[in-house]
Amino acid sequence: MEPSAITEILDGRWAALRRTVREQLAGVEYRDTSGLSTEEHRALVFEQLHALAKTDGPKLGFDREYGGGGDIGGSVVAFETLGFGDLSLMVKAGVQWGLFGGAVQLLGTRRHHERYLPDIIDLTLPGCFAMTETGHGSDVQHLRTTATFDGGEFVIHTPHQSARKDYIGNAARDGRAAVVFAQLITDGRGRGVHAFVVPIRDAEGNPMPGVSIGDCGRKGGLNGVDNGRLTFTEVRVPRDNLLDHYGQVDADGAYRSPIESDNKRFFTMLGTLIRGRISVAGSAGSAAKRALTVAVRYADTRRQFNRPDDQREVVLLDYQAHQRKLLPALATSYALHFAQDSLTQALHDIQSTTEPDERRQRELESHAAGIKALSTWHATAAIQTCREACGGAGYLAENLLTTLKADTDVFTTFEGDNTVLLQLVAKGLLTNYRSQFEELGTLGLARFVAEQFVGLVTERLPSLSPGRDDPDVLHDRGWQLRAFEDREAHVVAGLARRLRQAASGAADPFEVFNSAQDHVLRAGRVHTERVVLQAFADAVEGCADPEVKHLLDRVCTLYALHLVNEDLAWFLAHGRLTSGRGKAVNGAVNALCAELRPHARTLVDAFAIPERFLDAAILREETDRQDVQWQHDQANAAS
């Protein structure tokens, strides 16, 4: 099978755009940045950012009226594809056009669009997204920077050191303006967090009066991004600099908003900014694919130890242990790819409408949070696995993996700390659970209680679950989906009961939730794993090419059974699998790895990563070793 047949399925709705971006990346001069100083790396990335600004990619997410491309999903796909190269460039682009430009576009109104967007799009106005504070990183709702309305202007102020804007991309070197998130105060009353456009440097690059700019310095990775710190000392900006789509302040200081509730307004505002979170998930996926391509190609050629009956050494990927390292990780990358693609399509459809459905918006936010968490954790784990799979050579900078590991490490933290994000997912699940519970009525409630009782009995008597000892059931997609759905439903129901029982004792609400945090995080994870499996299953079902469909079906099954095997204790403890079937899961994973081993190279080549980004010395050297081995074998045969 040609990898291109799978690439066509992976590329999906934005296939033409993905091809275009890959072609553009293939033409960009790629430099190994591991030996550059911080300033050299920053200068290189800013130069590359200007070159990128001349292409169509950065324009995609903006309205055509201001020189954009009017393709929201396409903008996410373009940034995701940038993840195949220098991740500092991807992050820098994400800050400029995704976060800074996106905030102006989504939180501002026409006058802001006309004034700022053309200069943001062509990089005349480099900018920052100043949300995070030293003391309130993830707790955006309670950040401490203030914006007080006074005499027709807003006074932006940092009241103390912990309110300093911290880790801000583009701030230390290149940014000229920032979208600053601050507590709006007018008429002596706080109106919650709002966003303001604040100039931070003049035309010569000097800090504006009242603006103090610090440099975060060298980091563990992404050193082409100039992260900095911003402190504001009574900086006055015009009233029009408030991005007022969700809240307006009149000249007399009167406050107006189409959303009456401060709490709902805050979460609605934040919900519009999830494009960055989705982009991070996609870029993490691209980095994991790049690492897996290097590791699989290496394992497909590198030989180590010979068989007792054969002088020729064994290829690494023929060892079961090596297959178990790489192939479940590869299957997970495929699963997350299709989940990301589904998420991007949902984002595009929802944000392309003037009146998005609120339920779909909440679902999108939940899926974005969960998939971002799983994708970035997967990238961290997969890249480490690939490093180990390449032995000591994997630790050399020339083989790309250490740079990928360093650059993606922070992905689990920015655009939402993963632990916090899974809590958000779980809270949404509990809200939906409560709504369904309240809508049941008396008869429905009785049925619900009966179902809970049957579920408890089923756990105690595993034989009541029909078909679980059928040798083929593990490979049945319907069974896999039901197993994930059942696990999710059970975990969420158990969490609801646990919280309800704890709350009935009049305990402190914080302590009730805090004592169940392990259960909360588990609910968020199992829900997202079910969403990812469903997206992969849907992609397989929609595949028109029979040969590709069969191969992807096996990859999907490997993903599902790998997760079941990872969580085998739960499935056994809750009677969802007998002990015999539990043992069979591990054997099925081994068998699937062996079955997919001949297709491993095809599966990674289908990612279609430009070859210049796979130029690891470890792969060039292995080609030379093959030539030497071939000559050695020929000489032995002749003798």
XYZ file of C-alpha atoms in Angstrom:
639
model
C 0.000 0.000 0.000
C 1.252 3.464 -0.882
C 1.446 5.872 2.078
C -0.285 8.517 -0.053
C -3.517 6.505 0.086
C -3.549 6.921 3.881
C -2.370 10.534 3.650
C -5.492 11.331 1.641
C -7.647 10.113 4.542
C -5.542 11.921 7.149
C -5.654 15.205 5.234
C -9.446 15.191 5.195
C -11.485 18.340 4.649
C -8.464 20.644 4.327
C -6.382 18.321 2.143
C -5.429 20.998 -0.401
C -4.355 23.388 2.343
C -2.281 20.746 4.120
C -0.481 19.960 0.852
C 0.183 23.647 0.241
C 1.587 24.266 3.714
C 3.771 21.146 3.493
C 5.115 22.343 0.137
C 5.863 25.758 1.605
C 7.611 24.178 4.572
C 9.639 21.968 2.233
C 10.953 25.132 0.575
C 11.953 26.854 3.809
C 15.592 26.628 4.817
C 15.627 24.562 8.008
C 18.428 25.076 10.507
C 19.320 23.014 13.528
C 18.818 25.538 16.310
C 20.286 23.499 19.174
C 23.626 25.313 18.975
C 22.250 28.860 18.649
C 22.365 31.425 21.415
C 19.045 32.738 22.698
C 19.378 35.990 20.768
C 20.431 34.212 17.556
C 17.475 31.847 17.803
C 15.025 34.690 18.471
C 16.371 36.710 15.547
C 16.113 33.707 13.222
C 12.534 32.949 14.230
C 11.434 36.582 13.846
C 13.000 36.627 10.385
C 11.135 33.418 9.523
C 7.926 34.916 10.941
C 8.213 37.798 8.469
C 8.663 35.291 5.641
C 5.610 33.393 6.904
C 3.587 36.638 6.941
C 3.998 36.816 3.168
C 2.183 33.498 2.694
C -1.558 32.852 2.910
C -1.427 30.768 6.111
C -1.533 33.578 8.712
C -4.425 35.283 6.910
C -6.743 32.303 6.950
C -8.499 32.858 10.268
C -9.394 36.503 9.651
C -12.348 37.991 7.785
C -11.844 38.660 4.078
C -12.954 42.225 4.697
C -9.634 42.952 6.392
C -7.380 40.964 4.080
C -7.977 37.558 5.661
C -8.957 34.218 4.199
C -12.219 33.612 6.039
C -11.254 30.022 6.888
C -11.198 29.447 10.656
C -10.591 25.702 10.490
C -7.923 26.234 7.861
C -6.024 28.572 10.173
C -5.858 25.825 12.830
C -4.751 23.268 10.239
C -2.004 25.599 9.001
C -0.622 26.120 12.520
C -0.880 22.381 13.190
C 1.211 21.660 10.096
C 3.808 24.214 11.220
C 4.357 21.841 14.136
C 6.410 19.604 11.853
C 9.220 22.191 11.884
C 10.787 24.496 14.461
C 8.193 24.694 17.213
C 9.453 28.137 18.237
C 8.214 29.444 14.898
C 4.880 27.712 15.368
C 4.445 29.215 18.855
C 5.547 32.670 17.699
C 3.030 32.497 14.847
C 0.345 31.280 17.232
C 0.950 34.228 19.557
C 0.855 36.786 16.733
C -2.064 35.568 14.654
C -3.868 33.135 16.931
C -3.768 34.782 20.366
C -3.070 38.490 19.769
C -4.910 38.751 16.462
C -7.600 36.299 17.526
C -8.378 38.300 20.678
C -8.738 41.533 18.686
C -10.959 39.768 16.167
C -13.195 37.852 18.586
C -13.360 40.255 21.537
C -13.291 43.516 19.581
C -15.791 45.224 17.295
C -15.600 46.750 13.828
C -13.538 49.796 14.810
C -10.900 47.528 16.359
C -10.904 45.266 13.308
C -10.432 48.192 10.934
C -7.762 49.786 13.088
C -5.642 46.771 13.998
C -6.264 43.645 11.917
C -4.540 44.622 8.637
C -1.345 45.529 10.546
C -1.564 42.357 12.664
C -2.015 40.164 9.588
C 1.017 41.540 7.712
C 3.140 41.757 10.906
C 3.437 45.536 10.854
C 2.124 45.347 14.427
C 3.773 42.484 16.351
C 1.805 41.790 19.504
C 1.369 39.850 22.734
C -1.412 38.097 24.583
C -1.026 39.284 28.172
C -3.315 37.095 30.246
C -1.169 34.968 32.572
C 0.010 36.500 35.837
C 2.747 35.376 38.208
C 0.266 34.672 40.993
C -2.799 33.597 38.987
C -1.637 31.504 36.062
C -4.681 29.311 35.487
C -7.169 31.277 37.580
C -7.953 33.884 34.940
C -11.218 34.959 36.536
C -9.352 36.245 39.601
C -6.320 37.873 38.009
C -5.289 41.123 39.739
C -4.300 43.623 37.031
C -6.828 46.469 37.065
C -8.289 48.729 34.367
C -10.025 51.642 36.093
C -12.154 54.076 34.070
C -11.066 57.628 34.859
C -11.684 60.860 32.963
C -12.644 59.150 29.719
C -9.642 56.793 29.764
C -8.695 53.462 31.294
C -5.820 53.292 33.755
C -4.035 49.935 33.446
C -2.212 49.114 36.657
C -0.243 46.282 38.264
C -1.080 46.558 41.982
C 1.600 44.168 43.238
C 4.312 41.803 42.038
C 2.105 38.725 41.786
C -0.152 40.635 39.358
C 2.742 41.031 36.895
C 1.999 39.562 33.467
C 4.399 36.644 33.147
C 5.737 34.205 30.518
C 4.245 36.411 27.768
C 5.349 35.391 24.257
C 6.642 38.239 22.027
C 7.013 40.537 25.057
C 10.753 40.434 25.738
C 11.961 41.482 22.288
C 9.509 42.006 19.435
C 6.050 42.973 20.660
C 4.766 46.510 20.086
C 1.311 46.109 21.636
C -0.464 43.681 23.918
C -4.003 42.539 24.518
C -4.041 42.907 28.305
C -6.627 41.106 30.425
C -7.592 43.087 33.511
C -10.362 43.586 36.050
C -12.567 46.360 34.670
C -13.589 48.929 37.301
C -16.071 51.699 36.520
C -18.275 53.759 38.832
C -16.407 52.150 41.699
C -17.691 48.697 40.768
C -15.825 45.692 39.403
C -17.240 44.290 36.152
C -14.986 41.262 35.809
C -12.166 40.494 33.414
C -12.066 42.374 30.106
C -9.417 42.808 27.409
C -7.651 46.030 26.364
C -5.219 46.901 23.583
C -2.201 48.487 25.283
C 0.878 49.816 23.420
C 4.026 48.514 25.140
C 6.800 49.873 22.867
C 7.211 52.938 20.695
C 8.333 52.954 17.054
C 12.000 52.755 18.126
C 11.351 49.717 20.318
C 11.588 51.510 23.663
C 9.096 50.697 26.448
C 6.144 53.065 26.606
C 5.838 55.325 29.681
C 4.658 53.330 32.677
C 5.405 49.965 31.012
C 8.217 47.873 32.498
C 9.409 44.965 30.349
C 11.473 42.068 31.659
C 12.973 39.051 29.940
C 12.180 35.526 31.174
C 15.563 34.478 29.817
C 16.614 31.097 28.544
C 14.075 28.311 28.964
C 14.106 24.531 28.810
C 12.961 24.771 25.185
C 11.311 27.101 22.643
C 14.170 29.581 22.949
C 13.229 31.208 19.666
C 10.225 32.692 21.486
C 10.955 35.860 23.463
C 8.924 35.304 26.614
C 8.840 38.330 28.859
C 7.203 40.031 31.835
C 5.020 43.133 31.716
C 4.300 45.487 34.604
C 2.009 48.512 34.220
C 2.233 51.601 36.416
C -0.919 53.660 35.857
C -0.724 53.376 32.076
C -3.542 55.411 30.496
C -5.193 54.169 27.283
C -8.177 55.622 25.383
C -11.702 54.321 26.090
C -11.791 52.841 22.567
C -8.954 50.483 23.484
C -11.407 48.313 25.414
C -12.237 45.281 23.247
C -15.940 45.709 23.835
C -17.784 42.955 22.019
C -19.109 41.629 25.347
C -19.059 44.783 27.450
C -19.070 48.519 26.657
C -18.260 51.581 28.760
C -19.903 54.833 27.712
C -18.169 58.200 27.873
C -19.855 58.895 31.219
C -18.586 55.592 32.680
C -21.878 53.717 32.393
C -21.372 49.994 31.735
C -23.462 47.982 29.267
C -23.318 44.340 28.190
C -25.505 41.989 26.153
C -24.814 39.375 28.860
C -26.164 40.412 32.233
C -24.340 37.869 34.397
C -20.679 38.715 35.069
C -19.914 34.997 35.440
C -21.603 33.978 32.193
C -19.994 36.895 30.361
C -16.535 35.807 31.514
C -16.952 32.208 30.402
C -18.565 33.246 27.112
C -15.608 35.539 26.408
C -13.101 32.838 27.288
C -15.000 30.278 25.220
C -14.435 32.289 22.044
C -10.648 32.019 22.542
C -10.366 28.234 22.355
C -8.796 28.378 18.901
C -5.370 28.653 20.545
C -6.036 25.629 22.746
C -7.068 23.540 19.731
C -3.992 24.709 17.808
C -1.698 23.618 20.651
C -3.285 20.156 20.620
C -2.714 19.855 16.879
C 0.876 21.069 17.069
C 1.632 18.611 19.868
C 0.258 15.890 17.615
C 2.559 17.000 14.784
C 5.600 16.883 17.069
C 4.685 13.377 18.237
C 4.284 12.245 14.614
C 7.710 13.623 13.772
C 9.333 11.783 16.675
C 7.542 8.543 15.810
C 8.615 8.813 12.171
C 12.261 9.103 13.193
C 12.011 6.251 15.708
C 10.067 3.873 13.446
C 12.322 4.476 10.453
C 15.342 3.857 12.634
C 13.827 0.715 14.179
C 12.946 -0.569 10.708
C 16.601 -0.582 9.650
C 18.772 -0.752 12.776
C 19.966 -4.246 13.619
C 20.973 -5.517 17.032
C 21.892 -9.068 18.184
C 21.739 -12.058 15.902
C 19.526 -15.135 16.062
C 21.238 -18.302 17.290
C 20.808 -19.903 13.855
C 21.577 -16.846 11.747
C 24.635 -14.591 11.532
C 22.507 -11.680 10.366
C 21.424 -9.397 13.209
C 17.752 -8.830 13.953
C 15.994 -5.598 12.942
C 14.876 -3.725 16.073
C 11.252 -3.507 15.023
C 11.067 -7.301 14.776
C 11.426 -7.507 18.556
C 8.087 -7.672 20.322
C 9.257 -5.339 23.081
C 10.170 -2.694 20.509
C 6.819 -3.099 18.777
C 5.072 -2.603 22.118
C 7.026 0.609 22.648
C 6.267 2.234 19.330
C 3.117 0.816 17.743
C 0.557 1.610 20.490
C 2.016 5.134 20.558
C 1.632 5.295 16.787
C -1.977 4.080 17.060
C -2.637 6.770 19.661
C -1.250 9.427 17.323
C -3.669 8.252 14.647
C -6.581 8.314 17.090
C -5.744 11.812 18.289
C -5.308 12.995 14.705
C -8.870 12.082 13.825
C -10.187 13.535 17.093
C -8.290 16.752 16.338
C -9.719 16.831 12.821
C -13.249 16.413 14.158
C -12.612 19.145 16.727
C -11.288 21.531 14.067
C -14.336 20.960 11.880
C -16.644 21.664 14.838
C -14.721 24.875 15.638
C -14.959 26.010 12.034
C -18.679 25.341 11.766
C -19.556 26.943 15.116
C -17.396 30.066 14.801
C -18.483 30.583 11.191
C -22.089 31.181 12.293
C -23.392 34.445 13.709
C -25.618 32.684 16.259
C -23.790 29.535 17.452
C -25.809 26.932 19.324
C -24.952 27.229 23.025
C -25.042 23.486 23.659
C -22.653 22.805 20.765
C -20.389 25.609 21.977
C -20.168 24.067 25.466
C -19.468 20.651 23.951
C -16.747 22.149 21.756
C -15.098 23.789 24.766
C -15.209 20.517 26.709
C -13.758 18.475 23.848
C -11.075 21.111 23.218
C -10.011 20.981 26.877
C -9.911 17.191 27.034
C -8.200 16.617 23.682
C -5.614 19.313 24.416
C -4.775 17.533 27.673
C -4.531 14.062 26.125
C -2.664 15.248 23.019
C 0.010 17.134 24.926
C 0.483 14.370 27.490
C 0.749 11.901 24.607
C 3.383 14.048 22.887
C 5.454 14.164 26.070
C 5.211 10.398 26.596
C 5.622 9.413 22.935
C 8.699 11.576 22.366
C 10.324 10.123 25.487
C 9.495 6.614 24.275
C 11.025 7.412 20.880
C 14.153 8.781 22.542
C 14.589 5.555 24.497
C 13.771 3.444 21.431
C 16.706 5.066 19.637
C 19.125 4.268 22.451
C 22.044 6.556 23.199
C 21.876 7.994 19.688
C 18.443 9.360 20.527
C 20.067 11.576 23.149
C 22.186 13.412 20.586
C 20.806 16.773 19.469
C 21.596 15.928 15.841
C 18.876 13.285 15.962
C 16.096 15.801 16.708
C 14.396 14.012 19.593
C 15.943 15.953 22.485
C 14.919 19.252 20.896
C 11.393 17.957 20.317
C 11.254 16.764 23.913
C 12.374 20.136 25.277
C 10.152 22.207 23.008
C 6.944 20.255 23.706
C 7.410 19.894 27.456
C 5.579 23.137 28.227
C 2.638 22.227 25.975
C 1.083 20.430 28.950
C 1.009 23.767 30.770
C 0.212 26.607 28.399
C -3.219 27.263 26.893
C -4.543 25.649 30.058
C -2.809 23.395 32.577
C -3.873 19.837 31.748
C -5.007 18.982 35.270
C -7.223 22.070 35.357
C -8.582 21.279 31.889
C -9.662 17.767 32.881
C -11.448 19.244 35.876
C -13.331 21.542 33.500
C -14.320 18.530 31.413
C -15.557 16.671 34.499
C -17.540 19.665 35.763
C -19.303 19.821 32.404
C -20.115 16.124 32.641
C -21.562 16.610 36.132
C -23.683 19.522 34.921
C -25.085 17.401 32.089
C -25.624 14.502 34.487
C -27.556 16.703 36.881
C -29.684 18.136 34.059
C -30.596 14.665 32.839
C -31.337 13.573 36.403
C -33.664 16.525 36.984
C -35.505 15.841 33.717
C -36.206 12.181 34.546
C -39.347 12.722 36.600
C -40.727 10.137 39.067
C -41.016 7.210 36.634
C -37.638 7.948 35.064
C -36.033 8.255 38.471
C -37.354 4.822 39.468
C -35.980 3.371 36.235
C -32.617 5.054 36.883
C -32.398 3.551 40.385
C -33.261 0.121 38.970
C -30.539 0.456 36.335
C -28.025 1.413 39.013
C -29.018 -1.698 41.014
C -28.650 -3.938 37.965
C -25.250 -2.391 37.329
C -24.094 -3.205 40.856
C -25.335 -6.779 40.577
C -23.620 -7.147 37.208
C -20.321 -6.139 38.786
C -20.698 -8.874 41.406
C -21.755 -11.525 38.865
C -19.560 -11.168 35.758
C -21.311 -14.030 33.986
C -24.365 -11.778 33.518
C -22.462 -9.833 30.840
C -23.140 -11.869 27.682
C -20.487 -12.438 25.090
C -17.524 -11.340 27.163
C -15.809 -14.694 26.719
C -16.393 -14.763 22.973
C -12.840 -14.951 21.539
C -13.681 -12.394 18.835
C -15.419 -9.835 21.028
C -12.265 -7.843 21.716
C -11.966 -7.012 18.022
C -15.591 -5.994 17.664
C -15.889 -2.220 17.269
C -19.333 -2.172 18.820
C -18.017 -3.924 21.938
C -15.071 -1.521 22.177
C -17.319 1.531 21.979
C -19.796 0.076 24.488
C -16.942 -0.725 26.869
C -15.710 2.885 26.744
C -19.248 4.285 27.032
C -20.018 1.999 29.957
C -16.809 2.945 31.764
C -17.542 6.649 31.291
C -21.143 6.360 32.469
C -20.109 4.361 35.530
C -17.303 6.729 36.514
C -19.471 9.848 36.117
C -22.398 8.306 38.018
C -20.040 7.189 40.769
C -18.532 10.656 40.985
C -21.986 12.243 41.235
C -22.981 9.859 44.037
C -19.722 10.466 45.855
C -20.096 14.232 45.747
C -23.780 14.068 46.684
C -23.121 11.827 49.681
C -20.254 14.011 50.881
C -22.311 17.176 50.437
C -25.240 15.709 52.389
C -23.097 15.800 55.521
C -22.982 19.611 55.317
C -19.245 19.463 54.647
C -17.358 22.438 53.240
C -18.003 22.510 49.428
C -14.295 22.953 48.673
C -13.339 19.978 50.824
C -16.071 17.875 49.194
C -14.719 18.583 45.723
C -11.068 18.449 46.742
C -11.448 15.060 48.401
C -12.856 13.660 45.140
C -10.310 15.252 42.821
C -8.828 11.910 41.771
C -12.312 10.786 40.720
C -12.933 14.130 38.972
C -9.770 13.824 36.861
C -10.566 10.222 36.010
C -14.018 11.231 34.771
C -12.498 13.874 32.496
C -9.962 11.424 31.103
C -12.283 8.471 30.410
C -14.816 10.781 28.760
C -12.156 12.207 26.439
C -10.779 8.752 25.623
C -14.288 7.720 24.591
C -14.628 10.841 22.406
C -11.277 10.090 20.745
C -12.185 6.446 20.071
C -15.522 7.507 18.582
C -13.783 9.986 16.261
C -11.341 7.290 15.089
C -14.161 4.779 14.580
C -16.144 7.326 12.551
C -13.116 8.024 10.355
C -12.614 4.312 9.701
C -16.294 3.840 8.905
C -16.202 6.717 6.412
C -13.125 5.410 4.572
C -13.964 4.484 0.974
C -10.742 2.624 0.106
C -11.189 -1.010 1.324
C -7.471 -1.667 1.779
C -6.895 1.543 3.728
C -10.052 0.953 5.723
C -8.887 -2.496 6.789
C -5.485 -1.200 7.899
C -6.943 1.745 9.826
C -9.465 -0.612 11.412
C -6.584 -2.655 12.863
C -4.844 0.522 14.078
C -8.079 1.657 15.728
C -8.464 -1.683 17.463
C -4.883 -1.475 18.715
C -5.639 1.964 20.177
C -8.796 0.699 21.902
C -7.279 -2.494 23.319
C -4.104 -0.709 24.389
C -6.231 1.620 26.533
C -8.258 -1.287 27.902
C -4.993 -3.017 28.791
C -3.707 0.157 30.464
C -6.880 0.342 32.555
C -7.323 -3.405 32.984
C -7.652 -3.151 36.765
C -10.841 -1.119 36.389
C -12.420 -3.458 33.841
C -11.641 -6.475 36.032
C -12.639 -4.871 39.339
C -15.986 -3.761 37.923
C -16.805 -7.079 36.298
C -16.599 -5.835 32.731
C -14.060 -8.521 31.852
C -13.484 -11.975 33.260
C -9.937 -12.794 34.352
C -9.519 -14.992 31.283
C -10.647 -12.279 28.907
C -8.459 -9.800 30.767
C -5.418 -11.934 30.033
C -6.523 -12.162 26.411
C -6.388 -8.373 26.044
C -2.626 -8.293 26.459
C -2.228 -11.144 23.985
C -4.466 -9.316 21.511
C -2.283 -6.203 21.767
C 0.813 -8.317 21.076
C -0.871 -9.938 18.083
C -1.979 -6.603 16.665
C 1.526 -5.189 17.024
C 2.903 -8.166 15.099
C 0.187 -7.778 12.466
C 0.897 -4.060 12.018
C 4.680 -4.353 12.133
C 5.033 -4.737 8.301
C 2.960 -1.568 7.875
C 4.772 0.579 10.444
C 6.904 2.445 7.893
C 3.859 3.040 5.697
C 1.889 4.411 8.627
C 4.538 6.977 9.589
C 5.314 7.930 5.990
C 1.599 8.661 5.567
C 2.059 11.665 7.875
C 3.821 13.219 4.849
C 6.280 15.203 6.958
C 8.665 17.165 4.686
C 11.926 15.228 4.525
C 14.014 18.237 5.542
C 12.436 17.977 8.993
C 13.423 14.311 9.258
C 17.089 14.807 8.480
C 18.361 13.050 11.586
C 21.947 11.820 11.475
C 20.749 8.533 12.946
C 18.788 7.792 9.754
C 21.607 8.748 7.393
C 24.060 6.594 9.321
C 21.699 3.638 9.307
C 21.504 3.770 5.506
C 25.306 3.543 5.415
C 25.201 0.572 7.809
C 22.741 -1.237 5.535
C 25.109 -0.806 2.607
C 27.980 -2.236 4.647
C 25.806 -5.144 5.832
C 24.727 -5.896 2.262
C 28.335 -5.970 1.093
C 29.222 -8.242 4.042
C 26.375 -10.623 3.193
C 27.377 -10.715 -0.471
C 30.944 -11.560 0.476
C 29.767 -14.375 2.779
C 27.519 -15.753 0.048
C 30.357 -15.748 -2.468
C 32.675 -17.605 -0.107
